[in-house]
Short mmCIF file of C-alpha atoms and ligand atoms in Angstrom, two decimals:
data_model
loop_
_atom_site.label_atom_id
_atom_site.label_comp_id
_atom_site.label_asym_id
_atom_site.label_seq_id
_atom_site.Cartn_x
_atom_site.Cartn_y
_atom_site.Cartn_z
CA UNK A 25 -45.86 29.66 -11.04
CA UNK A 26 -42.53 29.23 -13.32
CA UNK A 27 -42.77 27.86 -16.96
CA UNK A 28 -40.04 26.06 -18.47
CA UNK A 29 -38.71 28.07 -21.53
CA UNK A 30 -35.20 26.50 -22.57
CA UNK A 31 -32.77 23.98 -21.79
CA UNK A 32 -29.04 23.75 -22.39
CA UNK A 33 -27.14 20.55 -22.29
CA UNK A 34 -23.34 20.03 -21.94
CA UNK A 35 -21.26 17.30 -20.57
CA UNK A 36 -18.28 17.64 -18.11
CA UNK A 37 -15.98 15.04 -16.17
CA UNK A 38 -15.69 14.88 -12.75
CA UNK A 39 -13.05 13.06 -10.64
CA UNK A 40 -14.17 10.94 -7.29
CA UNK A 41 -11.06 10.05 -6.00
CA UNK A 42 -9.17 8.53 -8.75
CA UNK A 43 -12.36 7.65 -10.90
CA UNK A 44 -13.07 10.10 -13.48
CA UNK A 45 -17.32 10.31 -14.12
CA UNK A 46 -19.02 11.85 -16.89
CA UNK A 47 -21.38 14.47 -15.56
CA UNK A 48 -24.22 15.80 -17.71
CA UNK A 49 -24.87 19.65 -17.18
CA UNK A 50 -28.34 20.99 -17.41
CA UNK A 51 -29.31 24.56 -17.63
CA UNK A 52 -32.80 25.30 -17.04
CA UNK A 53 -34.15 29.13 -17.54
CA UNK A 54 -37.66 29.83 -16.02
CA UNK A 55 -39.61 32.89 -15.69
CA UNK A 56 -39.76 33.39 -12.05
CA UNK A 57 -37.96 35.27 -9.47
CA UNK A 58 -34.32 36.21 -10.91
CA UNK A 59 -31.97 33.59 -9.28
CA UNK A 60 -29.35 30.99 -9.70
CA UNK A 61 -29.39 27.62 -8.10
CA UNK A 62 -27.17 24.65 -8.46
CA UNK A 63 -28.47 21.16 -7.50
CA UNK A 64 -27.21 17.67 -7.64
CA UNK A 65 -25.08 17.14 -4.66
CA UNK A 66 -22.76 19.87 -5.31
CA UNK A 67 -20.40 20.63 -2.10
CA UNK A 68 -19.34 24.19 -1.47
CA UNK A 69 -16.55 24.78 -3.55
CA UNK A 70 -18.81 23.95 -6.30
CA UNK A 71 -21.66 26.52 -5.15
CA UNK A 72 -19.10 29.00 -5.33
CA UNK A 73 -19.17 28.49 -8.90
CA UNK A 74 -22.48 30.62 -9.32
CA UNK A 75 -20.35 33.95 -8.70
CA UNK A 76 -17.63 32.93 -11.06
CA UNK A 77 -19.98 31.58 -13.82
CA UNK A 78 -22.22 34.44 -13.63
CA UNK A 79 -19.33 37.21 -13.65
CA UNK A 80 -17.55 35.39 -16.26
CA UNK A 81 -20.81 35.31 -18.63
CA UNK A 82 -21.42 38.84 -18.06
CA UNK A 83 -17.49 40.03 -18.51
CA UNK A 84 -17.38 37.97 -21.84
CA UNK A 85 -19.87 40.53 -23.49
CA UNK A 86 -22.65 37.87 -23.14
CA UNK A 87 -25.80 38.06 -20.95
CA UNK A 88 -26.23 36.08 -17.67
CA UNK A 89 -30.40 35.91 -17.56
CA UNK A 90 -32.22 37.97 -15.03
CA UNK A 91 -34.30 34.83 -14.67
CA UNK A 92 -34.59 31.89 -12.56
CA UNK A 93 -31.72 30.16 -13.70
CA UNK A 94 -31.30 26.26 -12.40
CA UNK A 95 -28.14 24.18 -13.03
CA UNK A 96 -28.52 20.63 -12.33
CA UNK A 97 -25.63 17.94 -12.56
CA UNK A 98 -26.41 14.63 -13.20
CA UNK A 99 -26.23 11.90 -12.03
CA UNK A 100 -27.14 13.51 -8.87
CA UNK A 101 -25.80 10.88 -6.44
CA UNK A 102 -22.14 11.37 -7.85
CA UNK A 103 -20.35 13.21 -5.24
CA UNK A 104 -18.99 16.49 -7.31
CA UNK A 105 -16.34 18.71 -6.19
CA UNK A 106 -13.97 21.37 -7.63
CA UNK A 107 -14.15 24.35 -10.20
CA UNK A 108 -13.75 22.20 -13.07
CA UNK A 109 -17.40 22.06 -14.03
CA UNK A 110 -17.74 26.06 -14.47
CA UNK A 111 -16.98 26.25 -18.07
CA UNK A 112 -19.66 23.70 -18.72
CA UNK A 113 -22.08 25.32 -16.35
CA UNK A 114 -21.63 28.43 -18.27
CA UNK A 115 -22.17 27.05 -22.04
CA UNK A 116 -25.09 25.32 -20.92
CA UNK A 117 -26.55 28.78 -19.42
CA UNK A 118 -25.53 30.42 -22.60
CA UNK A 119 -27.14 27.28 -24.84
CA UNK A 120 -30.34 27.63 -22.74
CA UNK A 121 -30.64 31.32 -23.70
CA UNK A 122 -29.72 30.98 -27.47
CA UNK A 123 -26.41 32.77 -27.00
CA UNK A 124 -24.18 29.91 -27.87
CA UNK A 125 -24.74 27.06 -30.84
CA UNK A 126 -25.07 23.47 -30.09
CA UNK A 127 -23.53 21.49 -33.27
CA UNK A 128 -20.35 21.01 -31.75
CA UNK A 129 -21.37 19.73 -28.51
CA UNK A 130 -22.37 16.22 -29.46
CA UNK A 131 -19.18 14.17 -28.51
CA UNK A 132 -17.42 16.59 -26.22
CA UNK A 133 -16.68 17.10 -22.67
CA UNK A 134 -15.77 20.63 -21.60
CA UNK A 135 -13.24 21.10 -18.40
CA UNK A 136 -12.30 24.21 -16.81
CA UNK A 137 -12.44 26.58 -13.95
CA UNK A 138 -13.52 30.46 -14.72
CA UNK A 139 -11.78 33.47 -13.79
CA UNK A 140 -14.45 36.02 -12.79
CA UNK A 141 -13.44 37.93 -15.80
CA UNK A 142 -14.05 34.98 -18.09
CA UNK A 143 -10.30 33.55 -18.87
CA UNK A 144 -9.89 29.56 -18.01
CA UNK A 145 -7.75 28.80 -15.29
CA UNK A 146 -5.93 25.35 -15.77
CA UNK A 147 -7.29 22.40 -13.85
CA UNK A 148 -6.05 19.68 -11.98
CA UNK A 149 -6.94 16.26 -12.83
CA UNK A 150 -7.12 16.74 -16.75
CA UNK A 151 -5.44 13.31 -17.69
CA UNK A 152 -7.63 11.32 -15.65
CA UNK A 153 -10.64 13.18 -16.59
CA UNK A 154 -10.03 12.73 -20.26
CA UNK A 155 -9.06 8.96 -19.88
CA UNK A 156 -12.67 8.82 -18.29
CA UNK A 157 -14.32 10.44 -21.08
CA UNK A 158 -12.55 8.61 -23.73
CA UNK A 159 -13.54 5.37 -21.94
CA UNK A 160 -16.84 6.71 -21.90
CA UNK A 161 -16.94 7.15 -25.72
CA UNK A 162 -16.34 11.13 -25.99
CA UNK A 163 -14.40 11.91 -28.66
CA UNK A 164 -13.60 15.61 -28.10
CA UNK A 165 -12.67 18.03 -25.13
CA UNK A 166 -12.36 21.42 -24.48
CA UNK A 167 -9.78 22.01 -21.92
CA UNK A 168 -7.97 25.24 -20.63
CA UNK A 169 -4.98 25.93 -22.69
CA UNK A 170 -2.55 25.27 -20.04
CA UNK A 171 -3.74 21.68 -19.83
CA UNK A 172 -3.45 20.84 -23.33
CA UNK A 173 0.14 19.22 -23.28
CA UNK A 174 -1.28 17.03 -20.78
CA UNK A 175 -4.63 16.47 -22.49
CA UNK A 176 -2.90 15.25 -25.66
CA UNK A 177 -1.32 12.42 -23.61
CA UNK A 178 -5.03 10.80 -24.05
CA UNK A 179 -5.00 8.73 -27.11
CA UNK A 180 -8.17 8.80 -29.41
CA UNK A 181 -9.58 12.09 -28.20
CA UNK A 182 -9.39 15.31 -30.15
CA UNK A 183 -8.20 18.07 -27.69
CA UNK A 184 -8.74 21.87 -28.03
CA UNK A 185 -7.52 24.20 -25.52
CA UNK A 186 -9.15 27.67 -24.83
CA UNK A 187 -7.93 30.63 -23.22
CA UNK A 188 -11.34 31.81 -22.21
CA UNK A 189 -15.24 31.52 -22.48
CA UNK A 190 -15.42 33.77 -25.23
CA UNK A 191 -13.12 31.37 -27.18
CA UNK A 192 -15.32 28.37 -26.23
CA UNK A 193 -18.46 30.54 -27.78
CA UNK A 194 -16.62 31.48 -30.69
CA UNK A 195 -15.21 28.13 -31.43
CA UNK A 196 -19.34 26.69 -30.96
CA UNK A 197 -20.20 29.29 -33.65
CA UNK A 198 -17.53 28.03 -36.03
CA UNK A 199 -15.67 31.22 -35.99
CA UNK A 200 -12.55 30.05 -34.00
CA UNK A 201 -10.04 27.03 -34.31
CA UNK A 202 -9.01 26.05 -30.80
CA UNK A 203 -5.48 25.26 -30.19
CA UNK A 204 -3.63 22.19 -29.67
CA UNK A 205 -0.32 20.55 -29.98
CA UNK A 206 0.38 17.24 -31.52
CA UNK A 207 3.32 15.62 -29.58
CA UNK A 208 4.46 18.30 -27.65
CA UNK A 209 3.33 16.34 -24.25
CA UNK A 210 4.97 13.46 -25.37
CA UNK A 211 8.72 14.44 -25.34
CA UNK A 212 9.52 14.22 -21.47
CA UNK A 213 11.42 16.62 -19.30
CA UNK A 214 14.90 16.10 -19.82
CA UNK A 215 16.02 14.22 -16.44
CA UNK A 216 17.77 16.32 -13.69
CA UNK A 217 18.60 13.34 -11.41
CA UNK A 218 22.24 14.00 -10.18
CA UNK A 219 24.71 11.32 -11.13
CA UNK A 220 26.50 8.71 -8.64
CA UNK A 221 29.64 9.41 -10.06
CA UNK A 222 29.74 12.45 -7.92
CA UNK A 223 29.99 9.83 -4.57
CA UNK A 224 33.41 9.28 -3.23
CA UNK A 225 33.97 6.63 -1.45
CA UNK A 226 31.35 4.83 0.78
CA UNK A 227 31.75 1.73 -1.44
CA UNK A 228 29.32 -0.28 1.23
CA UNK A 229 26.68 2.27 0.85
CA UNK A 230 27.06 2.33 -2.84
CA UNK A 231 26.47 -1.33 -3.10
CA UNK A 232 23.69 -1.05 -0.64
CA UNK A 233 21.38 1.25 -2.75
CA UNK A 234 22.42 -0.91 -6.01
CA UNK A 235 20.81 -3.91 -4.23
CA UNK A 236 17.90 -1.79 -3.09
CA UNK A 237 17.40 -0.46 -6.71
CA UNK A 238 17.66 -3.80 -8.06
CA UNK A 239 14.99 -5.39 -6.02
CA UNK A 240 12.88 -2.23 -5.09
CA UNK A 241 13.81 -3.22 -1.35
CA UNK A 242 13.31 -0.23 1.39
CA UNK A 243 16.72 1.12 2.95
CA UNK A 244 18.02 2.78 5.80
CA UNK A 245 21.25 4.80 6.26
CA UNK A 246 22.62 5.83 9.28
CA UNK A 247 25.91 7.77 10.03
CA UNK A 248 27.53 10.80 11.01
CA UNK A 249 26.31 14.19 9.18
CA UNK A 250 28.12 15.09 5.94
CA UNK A 251 29.19 11.77 4.72
CA UNK A 252 26.79 11.45 1.80
CA UNK A 253 23.60 9.80 2.93
CA UNK A 254 21.64 12.49 1.59
CA UNK A 255 23.71 12.82 -1.90
CA UNK A 256 23.32 8.90 -2.10
CA UNK A 257 19.17 8.96 -1.48
CA UNK A 258 18.56 12.02 -4.13
CA UNK A 259 20.98 9.42 -6.68
CA UNK A 260 18.52 6.35 -6.66
CA UNK A 261 15.97 7.26 -9.25
CA UNK A 262 19.09 7.59 -11.35
CA UNK A 263 19.86 4.01 -11.09
CA UNK A 264 16.31 2.40 -11.34
CA UNK A 265 14.55 1.66 -14.60
CA UNK A 266 12.51 4.11 -16.64
CA UNK A 267 8.94 4.02 -16.29
CA UNK A 268 6.95 1.76 -18.70
CA UNK A 269 4.20 3.53 -20.68
CA UNK A 270 1.50 2.44 -18.60
CA UNK A 271 3.26 3.28 -15.16
CA UNK A 272 4.29 6.76 -16.75
CA UNK A 273 0.62 7.28 -17.49
CA UNK A 274 -0.32 6.28 -14.03
CA UNK A 275 2.26 8.54 -12.36
CA UNK A 276 1.64 11.53 -14.60
CA UNK A 277 -2.46 11.26 -13.75
CA UNK A 278 -1.50 10.83 -9.81
CA UNK A 279 0.85 13.98 -10.28
CA UNK A 280 -2.06 15.76 -12.38
CA UNK A 281 -4.41 15.19 -9.59
CA UNK A 282 -1.83 16.51 -7.19
CA UNK A 283 -1.40 20.00 -9.35
CA UNK A 284 2.33 19.45 -9.59
CA UNK A 285 2.64 18.65 -13.33
CA UNK A 286 4.73 20.94 -15.48
CA UNK A 287 2.87 22.75 -17.81
CA UNK A 288 4.56 22.04 -20.95
CA UNK A 289 6.26 18.69 -20.92
CA UNK A 290 3.95 17.03 -18.35
CA UNK A 291 4.74 13.28 -18.86
CA UNK A 292 6.68 11.48 -16.05
CA UNK A 293 8.79 9.21 -17.37
CA UNK A 294 11.52 8.57 -14.57
CA UNK A 295 10.96 7.26 -11.16
CA UNK A 296 9.49 10.14 -9.11
CA UNK A 297 11.54 11.29 -6.09
CA UNK A 298 9.55 12.82 -3.10
CA UNK A 299 11.42 14.04 -0.30
CA UNK A 300 8.95 15.68 2.44
CA UNK A 301 10.63 17.63 5.26
CA UNK A 302 10.86 15.76 8.69
CA UNK A 303 8.47 18.21 10.04
CA UNK A 304 5.71 16.98 7.67
CA UNK A 305 2.45 16.48 8.92
CA UNK A 306 0.34 12.87 8.40
CA UNK A 307 -1.86 14.73 6.10
CA UNK A 308 1.12 15.75 3.88
CA UNK A 309 2.58 12.52 3.97
CA UNK A 310 -0.78 10.51 3.11
CA UNK A 311 -2.71 12.92 1.57
CA UNK A 312 -6.36 14.49 2.10
CA UNK A 313 -8.38 18.06 2.18
CA UNK A 314 -11.86 19.09 1.70
CA UNK A 315 -13.66 18.37 -1.76
CA UNK A 316 -11.10 16.68 -4.34
CA UNK A 317 -8.55 15.02 -1.91
CA UNK A 318 -4.89 15.95 -2.66
CA UNK A 319 -2.59 13.01 -3.03
CA UNK A 320 -0.04 12.95 -0.38
CA UNK A 321 3.72 12.40 -0.32
CA UNK A 322 3.14 8.49 -0.61
CA UNK A 323 1.02 9.20 -3.73
CA UNK A 324 3.32 11.34 -5.52
CA UNK A 325 5.82 8.77 -4.73
CA UNK A 326 4.05 6.21 -6.51
CA UNK A 327 6.43 4.04 -8.53
CA UNK A 328 9.23 6.02 -7.28
CA UNK A 329 11.36 6.84 -4.43
CA UNK A 330 9.86 8.33 -1.05
CA UNK A 331 12.85 9.64 1.04
CA UNK A 332 12.49 10.72 4.59
CA UNK A 333 15.75 12.46 5.70
CA UNK A 334 16.72 12.67 8.91
CA UNK A 335 14.01 10.27 9.70
CA UNK A 336 14.94 10.15 13.61
CA UNK A 337 13.45 13.79 13.67
CA UNK A 338 9.74 12.60 12.34
CA UNK A 339 7.39 11.72 15.29
CA UNK A 340 6.97 8.49 15.85
CA UNK A 341 3.12 8.72 15.04
CA UNK A 342 3.76 10.16 11.82
CA UNK A 343 6.57 7.05 11.18
CA UNK A 344 3.67 4.80 11.90
CA UNK A 345 1.25 6.06 9.62
CA UNK A 346 3.53 4.58 6.97
CA UNK A 347 2.76 1.09 7.78
CA UNK A 348 -0.93 0.74 6.13
CA UNK A 349 0.63 2.21 2.57
CA UNK A 350 3.65 0.08 2.97
CA UNK A 351 1.47 -2.99 3.35
CA UNK A 352 -1.03 -2.16 0.91
CA UNK A 353 0.56 -0.17 -1.92
CA UNK A 354 -2.55 2.36 -1.62
CA UNK A 355 -3.25 4.71 0.70
CA UNK A 356 -7.07 5.48 2.10
CA UNK A 357 -7.49 9.20 2.57
CA UNK A 358 -10.46 10.09 4.89
CA UNK A 359 -12.62 12.77 3.33
CA UNK A 360 -15.99 14.33 4.15
CA UNK A 361 -18.11 11.98 1.90
CA UNK A 362 -16.27 8.80 2.74
CA UNK A 363 -12.54 7.72 1.97
CA UNK A 364 -10.83 7.95 -1.27
CA UNK A 365 -8.14 5.42 -2.17
CA UNK A 366 -4.95 6.47 -4.23
CA UNK A 367 -2.08 4.32 -5.26
CA UNK A 368 1.02 4.37 -3.16
CA UNK A 369 3.53 1.79 -4.22
CA UNK A 370 6.77 3.72 -3.37
CA UNK A 371 10.49 2.53 -2.46
CA UNK A 372 10.99 4.06 0.71
CA UNK A 373 14.67 5.36 1.53
CA UNK A 374 15.23 6.56 5.30
CA UNK A 375 18.39 8.27 6.59
CA UNK A 376 19.30 9.07 9.86
CA UNK A 377 22.13 10.56 12.40
CA UNK A 378 23.22 7.99 15.18
CA UNK A 379 21.49 10.63 17.68
CA UNK A 380 20.37 14.20 18.03
CA UNK A 381 23.67 16.25 18.72
CA UNK A 382 25.24 14.74 15.34
CA UNK A 383 28.82 15.75 15.88
CA UNK A 384 30.95 14.77 12.71
CA UNK A 385 33.05 12.55 15.07
CA UNK A 386 31.11 10.29 17.48
CA UNK A 387 33.61 10.89 20.26
CA UNK A 388 32.36 14.53 20.41
CA UNK A 389 28.86 13.38 21.06
CA UNK A 390 27.14 15.22 24.14
CA UNK A 391 24.05 12.88 24.47
CA UNK A 392 23.37 10.65 27.01
CA UNK A 393 23.28 7.04 26.47
CA UNK A 394 19.48 6.98 27.05
CA UNK A 395 18.90 9.85 24.54
CA UNK A 396 21.07 8.07 22.05
CA UNK A 397 19.34 4.94 22.47
CA UNK A 398 15.71 6.49 22.48
CA UNK A 399 16.95 8.43 19.29
CA UNK A 400 16.95 5.54 16.82
CA UNK A 401 14.63 3.28 18.87
CA UNK A 402 11.72 4.93 17.72
CA UNK A 403 12.34 3.40 14.25
CA UNK A 404 12.12 0.01 15.79
CA UNK A 405 9.41 -2.25 15.58
CA UNK A 406 6.92 -2.67 12.83
CA UNK A 407 8.27 -0.07 10.27
CA UNK A 408 11.90 -1.19 10.66
CA UNK A 409 10.75 -4.67 10.17
CA UNK A 410 9.89 -3.41 6.75
CA UNK A 411 13.32 -2.01 5.80
CA UNK A 412 15.30 -5.03 4.27
CA UNK A 413 18.57 -3.23 3.94
CA UNK A 414 20.17 -1.36 6.78
CA UNK A 415 23.47 0.49 6.35
CA UNK A 416 25.97 1.97 8.94
CA UNK A 417 28.03 4.56 7.15
CA UNK A 418 31.28 5.32 8.59
CA UNK A 419 33.60 9.04 7.87
CA UNK A 420 36.00 7.98 4.81
CA UNK A 421 39.35 6.90 7.27
CA UNK A 422 41.56 7.01 3.89
CA UNK A 423 42.09 10.25 2.18
CA UNK A 424 43.14 8.74 -0.77
CA UNK A 425 39.83 7.61 -1.46
CA UNK A 426 38.32 10.66 -1.31
CA UNK A 427 40.07 11.60 -4.93
CA UNK A 428 38.61 8.33 -6.50
CA UNK A 429 35.57 8.55 -8.89
CA UNK A 430 32.84 6.59 -8.30
CA UNK A 431 31.08 4.44 -10.99
CA UNK A 432 28.49 6.49 -13.04
CA UNK A 433 24.74 6.13 -12.31
CA UNK A 434 24.73 4.88 -15.99
CA UNK A 435 26.98 1.75 -15.24
CA UNK A 436 25.29 0.97 -12.06
CA UNK A 437 21.81 1.19 -13.68
CA UNK A 438 22.81 -1.41 -16.27
CA UNK A 439 23.66 -3.78 -13.46
CA UNK A 440 19.89 -2.93 -11.61
CA UNK A 441 18.39 -3.12 -15.18
CA UNK A 442 20.23 -6.90 -15.91
CA UNK A 443 19.01 -8.03 -12.08
CA UNK A 444 15.32 -6.58 -12.72
CA UNK A 445 15.15 -8.62 -15.83
CA UNK A 446 16.48 -11.70 -14.51
CA UNK A 447 13.52 -11.45 -11.63
CA UNK A 448 10.90 -10.47 -14.39
CA UNK A 449 11.65 -13.53 -16.48
CA UNK A 450 11.78 -15.82 -13.46
CA UNK A 451 8.46 -14.56 -12.22
CA UNK A 452 6.75 -13.72 -15.16
CA UNK A 453 4.37 -16.52 -15.37
CA UNK A 454 3.07 -15.87 -11.60
CA UNK A 455 2.53 -12.16 -12.57
CA UNK A 456 4.88 -10.72 -10.26
CA UNK A 457 7.56 -8.32 -11.56
CA UNK A 458 10.07 -7.74 -8.66
CA UNK A 459 11.17 -10.03 -5.94
CA UNK A 460 9.49 -7.74 -3.45
CA UNK A 461 6.09 -8.77 -4.78
CA UNK A 462 6.38 -12.53 -4.36
CA UNK A 463 4.34 -13.86 -1.64
CA UNK A 464 5.83 -15.33 1.28
CA UNK A 465 3.71 -18.58 0.50
CA UNK A 466 5.80 -18.96 -2.60
CA UNK A 467 8.89 -18.21 -1.18
CA UNK A 468 8.36 -20.67 1.21
CA UNK A 469 7.03 -23.66 -0.62
CA UNK A 470 7.10 -23.51 -4.16
CA UNK A 471 10.25 -21.56 -4.52
CA UNK A 472 11.97 -23.10 -1.33
CA UNK A 473 15.50 -22.74 -1.42
CA UNK A 474 17.93 -25.96 -0.66
CA UNK A 475 18.11 -27.09 3.10
CA UNK A 476 21.74 -26.06 3.38
CA UNK A 477 20.83 -22.33 2.30
CA UNK A 478 17.67 -21.81 4.98
CA UNK A 479 19.91 -22.97 7.65
CA UNK A 480 20.98 -19.25 8.46
CA UNK A 481 17.38 -18.27 8.40
CA UNK A 482 16.03 -20.74 10.43
CA UNK A 483 18.55 -20.25 13.11
CA UNK A 484 17.64 -16.58 13.15
CA UNK A 485 14.16 -17.59 13.49
CA UNK A 486 14.79 -19.68 16.41
CA UNK A 487 16.94 -17.31 18.15
CA UNK A 488 14.37 -14.87 17.78
CA UNK A 489 16.44 -12.30 15.76
CA UNK A 490 13.89 -12.07 13.17
CA UNK A 491 10.09 -12.22 12.83
CA UNK A 492 8.53 -14.60 10.29
CA UNK A 493 7.76 -11.60 8.16
CA UNK A 494 11.46 -10.28 8.38
CA UNK A 495 12.36 -14.29 7.37
CA UNK A 496 10.13 -13.49 4.19
CA UNK A 497 11.96 -10.23 3.65
CA UNK A 498 15.25 -11.97 3.87
CA UNK A 499 14.55 -14.24 1.36
CA UNK A 500 13.20 -11.85 -0.92
CA UNK A 501 16.72 -9.79 -0.81
CA UNK A 502 18.54 -13.03 -0.99
CA UNK A 503 16.94 -13.63 -4.45
CA UNK A 504 17.93 -10.09 -5.27
CA UNK A 505 21.53 -10.53 -4.29
CA UNK A 506 21.30 -13.71 -6.64
CA UNK A 507 20.10 -11.75 -9.58
CA UNK A 508 22.78 -9.12 -9.02
CA UNK A 509 25.67 -11.54 -9.46
CA UNK A 510 23.64 -13.97 -12.10
CA UNK A 511 23.26 -16.76 -10.16
CA UNK A 512 20.08 -19.09 -10.87
CA UNK A 513 19.01 -19.65 -7.00
CA UNK A 514 20.34 -18.10 -3.55
CA UNK A 515 22.96 -19.90 -2.10
CA UNK A 516 24.04 -19.90 1.80
CA UNK A 517 26.08 -16.86 0.93
CA UNK A 518 23.50 -14.76 -0.73
CA UNK A 519 21.24 -15.54 2.16
CA UNK A 520 23.66 -15.17 5.41
CA UNK A 521 24.51 -11.47 3.04
CA UNK A 522 20.61 -10.80 2.93
CA UNK A 523 20.27 -11.38 6.90
CA UNK A 524 23.03 -9.37 7.53
CA UNK A 525 21.71 -6.43 5.69
CA UNK A 526 18.73 -6.63 7.82
CA UNK A 527 20.58 -6.80 11.08
CA UNK A 528 23.11 -3.85 10.57
CA UNK A 529 23.09 -0.45 10.73
CA UNK A 530 20.45 -0.24 13.95
CA UNK A 531 22.76 1.75 15.95
CA UNK A 532 22.79 -0.65 18.66
N1 ADP B 21 31.00 10.50 -0.25
C1 ADP B 21 30.81 11.82 -0.33
N2 ADP B 21 31.36 12.22 -1.72
C2 ADP B 21 31.30 13.27 -2.44
N3 ADP B 21 31.09 14.35 -1.35
C3 ADP B 21 30.23 13.94 -0.41
C4 ADP B 21 30.22 12.92 0.27
N4 ADP B 21 29.70 12.99 1.45
C5 ADP B 21 29.44 14.28 1.46
N5 ADP B 21 29.97 15.16 0.54
C6 ADP B 21 29.85 16.66 0.63
O1 ADP B 21 29.34 16.95 1.86
C7 ADP B 21 28.18 17.51 1.22
C8 ADP B 21 26.95 17.11 2.42
O2 ADP B 21 26.50 15.79 2.05
P1 ADP B 21 25.18 15.11 2.56
O3 ADP B 21 24.99 13.86 1.65
O4 ADP B 21 24.10 16.13 2.71
O5 ADP B 21 25.48 14.44 3.85
P2 ADP B 21 24.55 13.58 4.91
O6 ADP B 21 23.11 13.75 4.57
O7 ADP B 21 25.24 12.61 5.18
O8 ADP B 21 24.79 14.67 6.04
C9 ADP B 21 27.26 17.19 0.00
O9 ADP B 21 26.60 18.41 -0.64
C10 ADP B 21 28.79 17.01 -0.75
O10 ADP B 21 29.52 17.94 -1.10
MG1 MG B 22 21.76 14.46 5.17
ZN1 ZN B 23 24.89 13.05 20.37
#
């Protein structure tokens, strides 16, 4: 029979999909056969914590008890995974064995993975974890030093960074002040987005990109190689408005879970730009993996741009997997213990060559007509129905154009910002931010256009050249064109132009 001798209680925070939950960790030392058990629905990655915690304690000049050690994580029914509980488990054992003091533990959460030698390793998801801890009433957090800049982005919680388990023990004993920074994390990384001024010629494609930016519309660019498709796509974030403060925190939290934040300047303030290779798998695009599922490209692009370069090279299944996130603005990621839902509201930009052989001059194409048709045909159907703007780019015929400097991103971005503001003002009372968010029913009833302006759409519908969803999307695009020219309501020209943008560049 074992007899309870002592208890250590420490708080940590765990991430379940995107929700942070405070976890209470209790170490229980009893005089039985020496052993180490973790209870409380811990997954395998957590079970590996045993080796890390035991080694880290022993290699920090402390002593892991040669008794029966049970660490319980509560609430037990919460799925818990990852290595972020290591530090709290080690401290709980040290408290239970009288090797660490408890005064500073009240109101404190501890987060961090331990290396075998007792050092603290940086941990994914610190920003959302601390937001959760703060909302649960905690006022202090101990995190790995590398995560301090990210942790201080959370207001209302005092942050201390530690390099090792011994640092934490010394801090608990009142012998050490932990590292902190006061605003380092808030100064964003300087933007590295290239400028629109580098793009020579291609006025139609430049304008299409501006329209896409103004209304957050999805866009497809087709054309032979080497004419600036990739160049233009990479410049889209530079003409989009900067993220608002709340968007910025939201995006930073996702990038934190993805483990892609820069350590020193973690706050993301410009719309993200994510460009997966055309060989990317569905898991890479949508996210997944065991334990704390990693956000995929669609979530890393949340509030920003997802660029699929040479998208006709992607598998149809991979392309089709984008339909659900495009429709919902979230993505459901399958995990062993159910599904996780991550945010995934992004602007899609696609580029494609007209055919697989992709010659610089179309006359040199060696593909059969069937191959040519199939190549872009892959892009038809439900995915293409969601692409509002299609632009077919041609090689510049006039060499004089090649010396002409294009407008800068600042100039184009100012027009985009103005158009966005006009849309925001108009929809404000209804809770929509951009034209793309306006529901179809509102477009068709309350904000119905004059009969004259509706005529082109009605005839497209009658001729089967557009689906009902396509008609709604064309209306949204017409509103964006109106906002860009400073009008009050789409006229027949805006509608015709919107329909042309949908119709062009299909390569057929
Ligand atoms: N319109 C353009 N203006 C300036 N440079 C261009 C333009 N189009 C192509 N280039 C040059 O050619 C290179 C390849 O362009 P890229 O955008 O990758 O072409 P694409 O994606 O259409 O194949 C660019 O890095 C740039 O140096
Ligand atoms: Mg390219
Ligand atoms: Zn070809």
